[in-house]
Amino acid sequence: MAFLRERPLQRQRESAPIAPQTVFLHASGMPMSSAEGTNGQQEGNPMARSKPTARDALRKLREQRAQLESEEARLREEAATELGKVLIECGAETIEAAQLRQIVRASMALGIEETLKRIAPA
């Protein structure tokens, strides 16, 4: 049976120390000022992104508008559901839809505070 023997610590300390190495992350041959902030894109690079045009901006705006309209429709449905629950809790489900519409429109025309003052018991 053979045992491997480790070298004594003294011999390891006596060996020449390893010099630290410096690693440069910028491209060699390229000055730092032109390498910073370009994400590797240089003038004349065929892979560089082109400047957005007015047509691209309009297309993006239309897409955003469509998204906002669908979000608005979804939120209106949620608001209607919440208001419907409030009406049922108050017992207003017996009021005809046309009458409820008139009440709400008149309240909005007068203002909520004024409407509450007028219907409050004296």
mmCIF file with all atom_site columns, C-alpha atoms in Angstrom, residues 3-115:
data_model
loop_
_atom_site.group_PDB
_atom_site.id
_atom_site.type_symbol
_atom_site.label_atom_id
_atom_site.label_alt_id
_atom_site.label_comp_id
_atom_site.label_asym_id
_atom_site.label_entity_id
_atom_site.label_seq_id
_atom_site.pdbx_PDB_ins_code
_atom_site.Cartn_x
_atom_site.Cartn_y
_atom_site.Cartn_z
_atom_site.occupancy
_atom_site.B_iso_or_equiv
_atom_site.pdbx_formal_charge
_atom_site.auth_seq_id
_atom_site.auth_comp_id
_atom_site.auth_asym_id
_atom_site.auth_atom_id
_atom_site.pdbx_PDB_model_num
ATOM 1   C CA . PHE A 1 3   ? 0.726   6.571  0.566   1.00 0.00 ? 3   PHE A CA 1
ATOM 2   C CA . LEU A 1 4   ? 1.020   9.879  -1.190  1.00 0.00 ? 4   LEU A CA 1
ATOM 3   C CA . ARG A 1 5   ? 2.879   12.366 0.829   1.00 0.00 ? 5   ARG A CA 1
ATOM 4   C CA . GLU A 1 6   ? 2.114   16.074 0.654   1.00 0.00 ? 6   GLU A CA 1
ATOM 5   C CA . ARG A 1 7   ? 4.899   18.541 0.308   1.00 0.00 ? 7   ARG A CA 1
ATOM 6   C CA . PRO A 1 8   ? 5.740   20.346 3.532   1.00 0.00 ? 8   PRO A CA 1
ATOM 7   C CA . LEU A 1 9   ? 4.310   23.843 3.893   1.00 0.00 ? 9   LEU A CA 1
ATOM 8   C CA . GLN A 1 10  ? 7.781   25.352 4.130   1.00 0.00 ? 10  GLN A CA 1
ATOM 9   C CA . ARG A 1 11  ? 8.657   24.339 0.606   1.00 0.00 ? 11  ARG A CA 1
ATOM 10  C CA . GLN A 1 12  ? 5.417   25.844 -0.745  1.00 0.00 ? 12  GLN A CA 1
ATOM 11  C CA . ARG A 1 13  ? 6.126   29.156 0.961   1.00 0.00 ? 13  ARG A CA 1
ATOM 12  C CA . GLU A 1 14  ? 9.612   29.307 -0.468  1.00 0.00 ? 14  GLU A CA 1
ATOM 13  C CA . SER A 1 15  ? 8.390   29.095 -4.076  1.00 0.00 ? 15  SER A CA 1
ATOM 14  C CA . ALA A 1 16  ? 8.052   32.350 -6.040  1.00 0.00 ? 16  ALA A CA 1
ATOM 15  C CA . PRO A 1 17  ? 4.754   34.166 -5.443  1.00 0.00 ? 17  PRO A CA 1
ATOM 16  C CA . ILE A 1 18  ? 2.317   34.346 -8.329  1.00 0.00 ? 18  ILE A CA 1
ATOM 17  C CA . ALA A 1 19  ? 2.019   37.887 -9.690  1.00 0.00 ? 19  ALA A CA 1
ATOM 18  C CA . PRO A 1 20  ? -1.541  39.220 -9.995  1.00 0.00 ? 20  PRO A CA 1
ATOM 19  C CA . GLN A 1 21  ? -2.738  39.698 -13.542 1.00 0.00 ? 21  GLN A CA 1
ATOM 20  C CA . THR A 1 22  ? -4.710  42.677 -14.798 1.00 0.00 ? 22  THR A CA 1
ATOM 21  C CA . VAL A 1 23  ? -7.592  41.950 -17.136 1.00 0.00 ? 23  VAL A CA 1
ATOM 22  C CA . PHE A 1 24  ? -8.730  44.688 -19.513 1.00 0.00 ? 24  PHE A CA 1
ATOM 23  C CA . LEU A 1 25  ? -12.356 44.538 -20.616 1.00 0.00 ? 25  LEU A CA 1
ATOM 24  C CA . HIS A 1 26  ? -12.159 46.990 -23.522 1.00 0.00 ? 26  HIS A CA 1
ATOM 25  C CA . ALA A 1 27  ? -11.206 45.962 -26.999 1.00 0.00 ? 27  ALA A CA 1
ATOM 26  C CA . SER A 1 28  ? -7.508  46.113 -27.658 1.00 0.00 ? 28  SER A CA 1
ATOM 27  C CA . GLY A 1 29  ? -6.445  48.677 -30.202 1.00 0.00 ? 29  GLY A CA 1
ATOM 28  C CA . MET A 1 30  ? -9.544  50.787 -29.592 1.00 0.00 ? 30  MET A CA 1
ATOM 29  C CA . PRO A 1 31  ? -9.207  53.951 -27.514 1.00 0.00 ? 31  PRO A CA 1
ATOM 30  C CA . MET A 1 32  ? -11.257 53.947 -24.304 1.00 0.00 ? 32  MET A CA 1
ATOM 31  C CA . SER A 1 33  ? -13.262 57.031 -25.320 1.00 0.00 ? 33  SER A CA 1
ATOM 32  C CA . SER A 1 34  ? -14.670 55.360 -28.417 1.00 0.00 ? 34  SER A CA 1
ATOM 33  C CA . ALA A 1 35  ? -15.266 52.029 -26.649 1.00 0.00 ? 35  ALA A CA 1
ATOM 34  C CA . GLU A 1 36  ? -17.306 53.465 -23.790 1.00 0.00 ? 36  GLU A CA 1
ATOM 35  C CA . GLY A 1 37  ? -21.056 53.764 -24.140 1.00 0.00 ? 37  GLY A CA 1
ATOM 36  C CA . THR A 1 38  ? -21.372 52.350 -27.644 1.00 0.00 ? 38  THR A CA 1
ATOM 37  C CA . ASN A 1 39  ? -22.410 48.785 -26.794 1.00 0.00 ? 39  ASN A CA 1
ATOM 38  C CA . GLY A 1 40  ? -19.982 47.659 -29.434 1.00 0.00 ? 40  GLY A CA 1
ATOM 39  C CA . GLN A 1 41  ? -21.638 49.662 -32.188 1.00 0.00 ? 41  GLN A CA 1
ATOM 40  C CA . GLN A 1 42  ? -19.417 51.932 -34.241 1.00 0.00 ? 42  GLN A CA 1
ATOM 41  C CA . GLU A 1 43  ? -20.164 54.351 -37.018 1.00 0.00 ? 43  GLU A CA 1
ATOM 42  C CA . GLY A 1 44  ? -20.430 52.584 -40.307 1.00 0.00 ? 44  GLY A CA 1
ATOM 43  C CA . ASN A 1 45  ? -21.289 49.276 -38.627 1.00 0.00 ? 45  ASN A CA 1
ATOM 44  C CA . PRO A 1 46  ? -23.854 47.571 -40.875 1.00 0.00 ? 46  PRO A CA 1
ATOM 45  C CA . MET A 1 47  ? -25.448 45.913 -37.815 1.00 0.00 ? 47  MET A CA 1
ATOM 46  C CA . ALA A 1 48  ? -26.165 49.250 -36.081 1.00 0.00 ? 48  ALA A CA 1
ATOM 47  C CA . ARG A 1 49  ? -29.847 50.075 -35.511 1.00 0.00 ? 49  ARG A CA 1
ATOM 48  C CA . SER A 1 50  ? -31.291 52.750 -37.735 1.00 0.00 ? 50  SER A CA 1
ATOM 49  C CA . LYS A 1 51  ? -32.910 55.873 -36.355 1.00 0.00 ? 51  LYS A CA 1
ATOM 50  C CA . PRO A 1 52  ? -36.680 55.424 -35.887 1.00 0.00 ? 52  PRO A CA 1
ATOM 51  C CA . THR A 1 53  ? -38.773 57.172 -38.505 1.00 0.00 ? 53  THR A CA 1
ATOM 52  C CA . ALA A 1 54  ? -41.998 59.106 -38.091 1.00 0.00 ? 54  ALA A CA 1
ATOM 53  C CA . ARG A 1 55  ? -43.862 56.149 -39.606 1.00 0.00 ? 55  ARG A CA 1
ATOM 54  C CA . ASP A 1 56  ? -42.405 53.826 -36.966 1.00 0.00 ? 56  ASP A CA 1
ATOM 55  C CA . ALA A 1 57  ? -43.403 56.268 -34.232 1.00 0.00 ? 57  ALA A CA 1
ATOM 56  C CA . LEU A 1 58  ? -46.965 56.489 -35.593 1.00 0.00 ? 58  LEU A CA 1
ATOM 57  C CA . ARG A 1 59  ? -47.237 52.702 -35.797 1.00 0.00 ? 59  ARG A CA 1
ATOM 58  C CA . LYS A 1 60  ? -46.066 52.383 -32.207 1.00 0.00 ? 60  LYS A CA 1
ATOM 59  C CA . LEU A 1 61  ? -48.501 55.106 -31.103 1.00 0.00 ? 61  LEU A CA 1
ATOM 60  C CA . ARG A 1 62  ? -51.424 53.311 -32.784 1.00 0.00 ? 62  ARG A CA 1
ATOM 61  C CA . GLU A 1 63  ? -50.460 50.046 -31.080 1.00 0.00 ? 63  GLU A CA 1
ATOM 62  C CA . GLN A 1 64  ? -50.318 51.808 -27.710 1.00 0.00 ? 64  GLN A CA 1
ATOM 63  C CA . ARG A 1 65  ? -53.681 53.472 -28.359 1.00 0.00 ? 65  ARG A CA 1
ATOM 64  C CA . ALA A 1 66  ? -55.263 50.104 -29.168 1.00 0.00 ? 66  ALA A CA 1
ATOM 65  C CA . GLN A 1 67  ? -53.827 48.630 -25.977 1.00 0.00 ? 67  GLN A CA 1
ATOM 66  C CA . LEU A 1 68  ? -55.144 51.579 -23.951 1.00 0.00 ? 68  LEU A CA 1
ATOM 67  C CA . GLU A 1 69  ? -58.601 51.241 -25.499 1.00 0.00 ? 69  GLU A CA 1
ATOM 68  C CA . SER A 1 70  ? -58.795 47.556 -24.625 1.00 0.00 ? 70  SER A CA 1
ATOM 69  C CA . GLU A 1 71  ? -57.566 48.333 -21.095 1.00 0.00 ? 71  GLU A CA 1
ATOM 70  C CA . GLU A 1 72  ? -60.210 51.064 -20.770 1.00 0.00 ? 72  GLU A CA 1
ATOM 71  C CA . ALA A 1 73  ? -62.949 48.669 -21.888 1.00 0.00 ? 73  ALA A CA 1
ATOM 72  C CA . ARG A 1 74  ? -61.811 46.076 -19.354 1.00 0.00 ? 74  ARG A CA 1
ATOM 73  C CA . LEU A 1 75  ? -61.719 48.656 -16.535 1.00 0.00 ? 75  LEU A CA 1
ATOM 74  C CA . ARG A 1 76  ? -65.183 49.978 -17.477 1.00 0.00 ? 76  ARG A CA 1
ATOM 75  C CA . GLU A 1 77  ? -66.560 46.457 -17.183 1.00 0.00 ? 77  GLU A CA 1
ATOM 76  C CA . GLU A 1 78  ? -64.951 46.072 -13.757 1.00 0.00 ? 78  GLU A CA 1
ATOM 77  C CA . ALA A 1 79  ? -66.329 49.455 -12.640 1.00 0.00 ? 79  ALA A CA 1
ATOM 78  C CA . ALA A 1 80  ? -69.818 48.504 -13.854 1.00 0.00 ? 80  ALA A CA 1
ATOM 79  C CA . THR A 1 81  ? -69.627 45.274 -11.895 1.00 0.00 ? 81  THR A CA 1
ATOM 80  C CA . GLU A 1 82  ? -68.560 47.125 -8.742  1.00 0.00 ? 82  GLU A CA 1
ATOM 81  C CA . LEU A 1 83  ? -71.339 49.706 -9.139  1.00 0.00 ? 83  LEU A CA 1
ATOM 82  C CA . GLY A 1 84  ? -73.886 46.964 -9.793  1.00 0.00 ? 84  GLY A CA 1
ATOM 83  C CA . LYS A 1 85  ? -72.899 45.299 -6.522  1.00 0.00 ? 85  LYS A CA 1
ATOM 84  C CA . VAL A 1 86  ? -73.355 48.616 -4.690  1.00 0.00 ? 86  VAL A CA 1
ATOM 85  C CA . LEU A 1 87  ? -76.815 49.075 -6.215  1.00 0.00 ? 87  LEU A CA 1
ATOM 86  C CA . ILE A 1 88  ? -77.865 45.589 -5.159  1.00 0.00 ? 88  ILE A CA 1
ATOM 87  C CA . GLU A 1 89  ? -76.535 46.161 -1.619  1.00 0.00 ? 89  GLU A CA 1
ATOM 88  C CA . CYS A 1 90  ? -78.661 49.346 -1.425  1.00 0.00 ? 90  CYS A CA 1
ATOM 89  C CA . GLY A 1 91  ? -81.775 47.642 -2.745  1.00 0.00 ? 91  GLY A CA 1
ATOM 90  C CA . ALA A 1 92  ? -81.775 49.751 -5.910  1.00 0.00 ? 92  ALA A CA 1
ATOM 91  C CA . GLU A 1 93  ? -82.279 46.753 -8.159  1.00 0.00 ? 93  GLU A CA 1
ATOM 92  C CA . THR A 1 94  ? -85.999 47.561 -8.096  1.00 0.00 ? 94  THR A CA 1
ATOM 93  C CA . ILE A 1 95  ? -85.470 50.945 -9.786  1.00 0.00 ? 95  ILE A CA 1
ATOM 94  C CA . GLU A 1 96  ? -86.033 50.942 -13.516 1.00 0.00 ? 96  GLU A CA 1
ATOM 95  C CA . ALA A 1 97  ? -82.877 51.488 -15.578 1.00 0.00 ? 97  ALA A CA 1
ATOM 96  C CA . ALA A 1 98  ? -84.252 54.664 -17.205 1.00 0.00 ? 98  ALA A CA 1
ATOM 97  C CA . GLN A 1 99  ? -85.148 56.169 -13.809 1.00 0.00 ? 99  GLN A CA 1
ATOM 98  C CA . LEU A 1 100 ? -81.754 55.248 -12.360 1.00 0.00 ? 100 LEU A CA 1
ATOM 99  C CA . ARG A 1 101 ? -80.083 56.899 -15.354 1.00 0.00 ? 101 ARG A CA 1
ATOM 100 C CA . GLN A 1 102 ? -82.131 60.094 -14.734 1.00 0.00 ? 102 GLN A CA 1
ATOM 101 C CA . ILE A 1 103 ? -81.224 60.116 -11.037 1.00 0.00 ? 103 ILE A CA 1
ATOM 102 C CA . VAL A 1 104 ? -77.518 59.701 -11.726 1.00 0.00 ? 104 VAL A CA 1
ATOM 103 C CA . ARG A 1 105 ? -77.454 62.342 -14.487 1.00 0.00 ? 105 ARG A CA 1
ATOM 104 C CA . ALA A 1 106 ? -79.307 64.858 -12.317 1.00 0.00 ? 106 ALA A CA 1
ATOM 105 C CA . SER A 1 107 ? -76.958 64.148 -9.412  1.00 0.00 ? 107 SER A CA 1
ATOM 106 C CA . MET A 1 108 ? -73.913 64.655 -11.604 1.00 0.00 ? 108 MET A CA 1
ATOM 107 C CA . ALA A 1 109 ? -75.337 67.927 -12.985 1.00 0.00 ? 109 ALA A CA 1
ATOM 108 C CA . LEU A 1 110 ? -75.994 69.303 -9.494  1.00 0.00 ? 110 LEU A CA 1
ATOM 109 C CA . GLY A 1 111 ? -72.850 67.877 -7.982  1.00 0.00 ? 111 GLY A CA 1
ATOM 110 C CA . ILE A 1 112 ? -72.636 65.154 -5.375  1.00 0.00 ? 112 ILE A CA 1
ATOM 111 C CA . GLU A 1 113 ? -72.440 67.496 -2.360  1.00 0.00 ? 113 GLU A CA 1
ATOM 112 C CA . GLU A 1 114 ? -75.456 69.560 -3.457  1.00 0.00 ? 114 GLU A CA 1
ATOM 113 C CA . THR A 1 115 ? -77.472 66.415 -4.213  1.00 0.00 ? 115 THR A CA 1
#
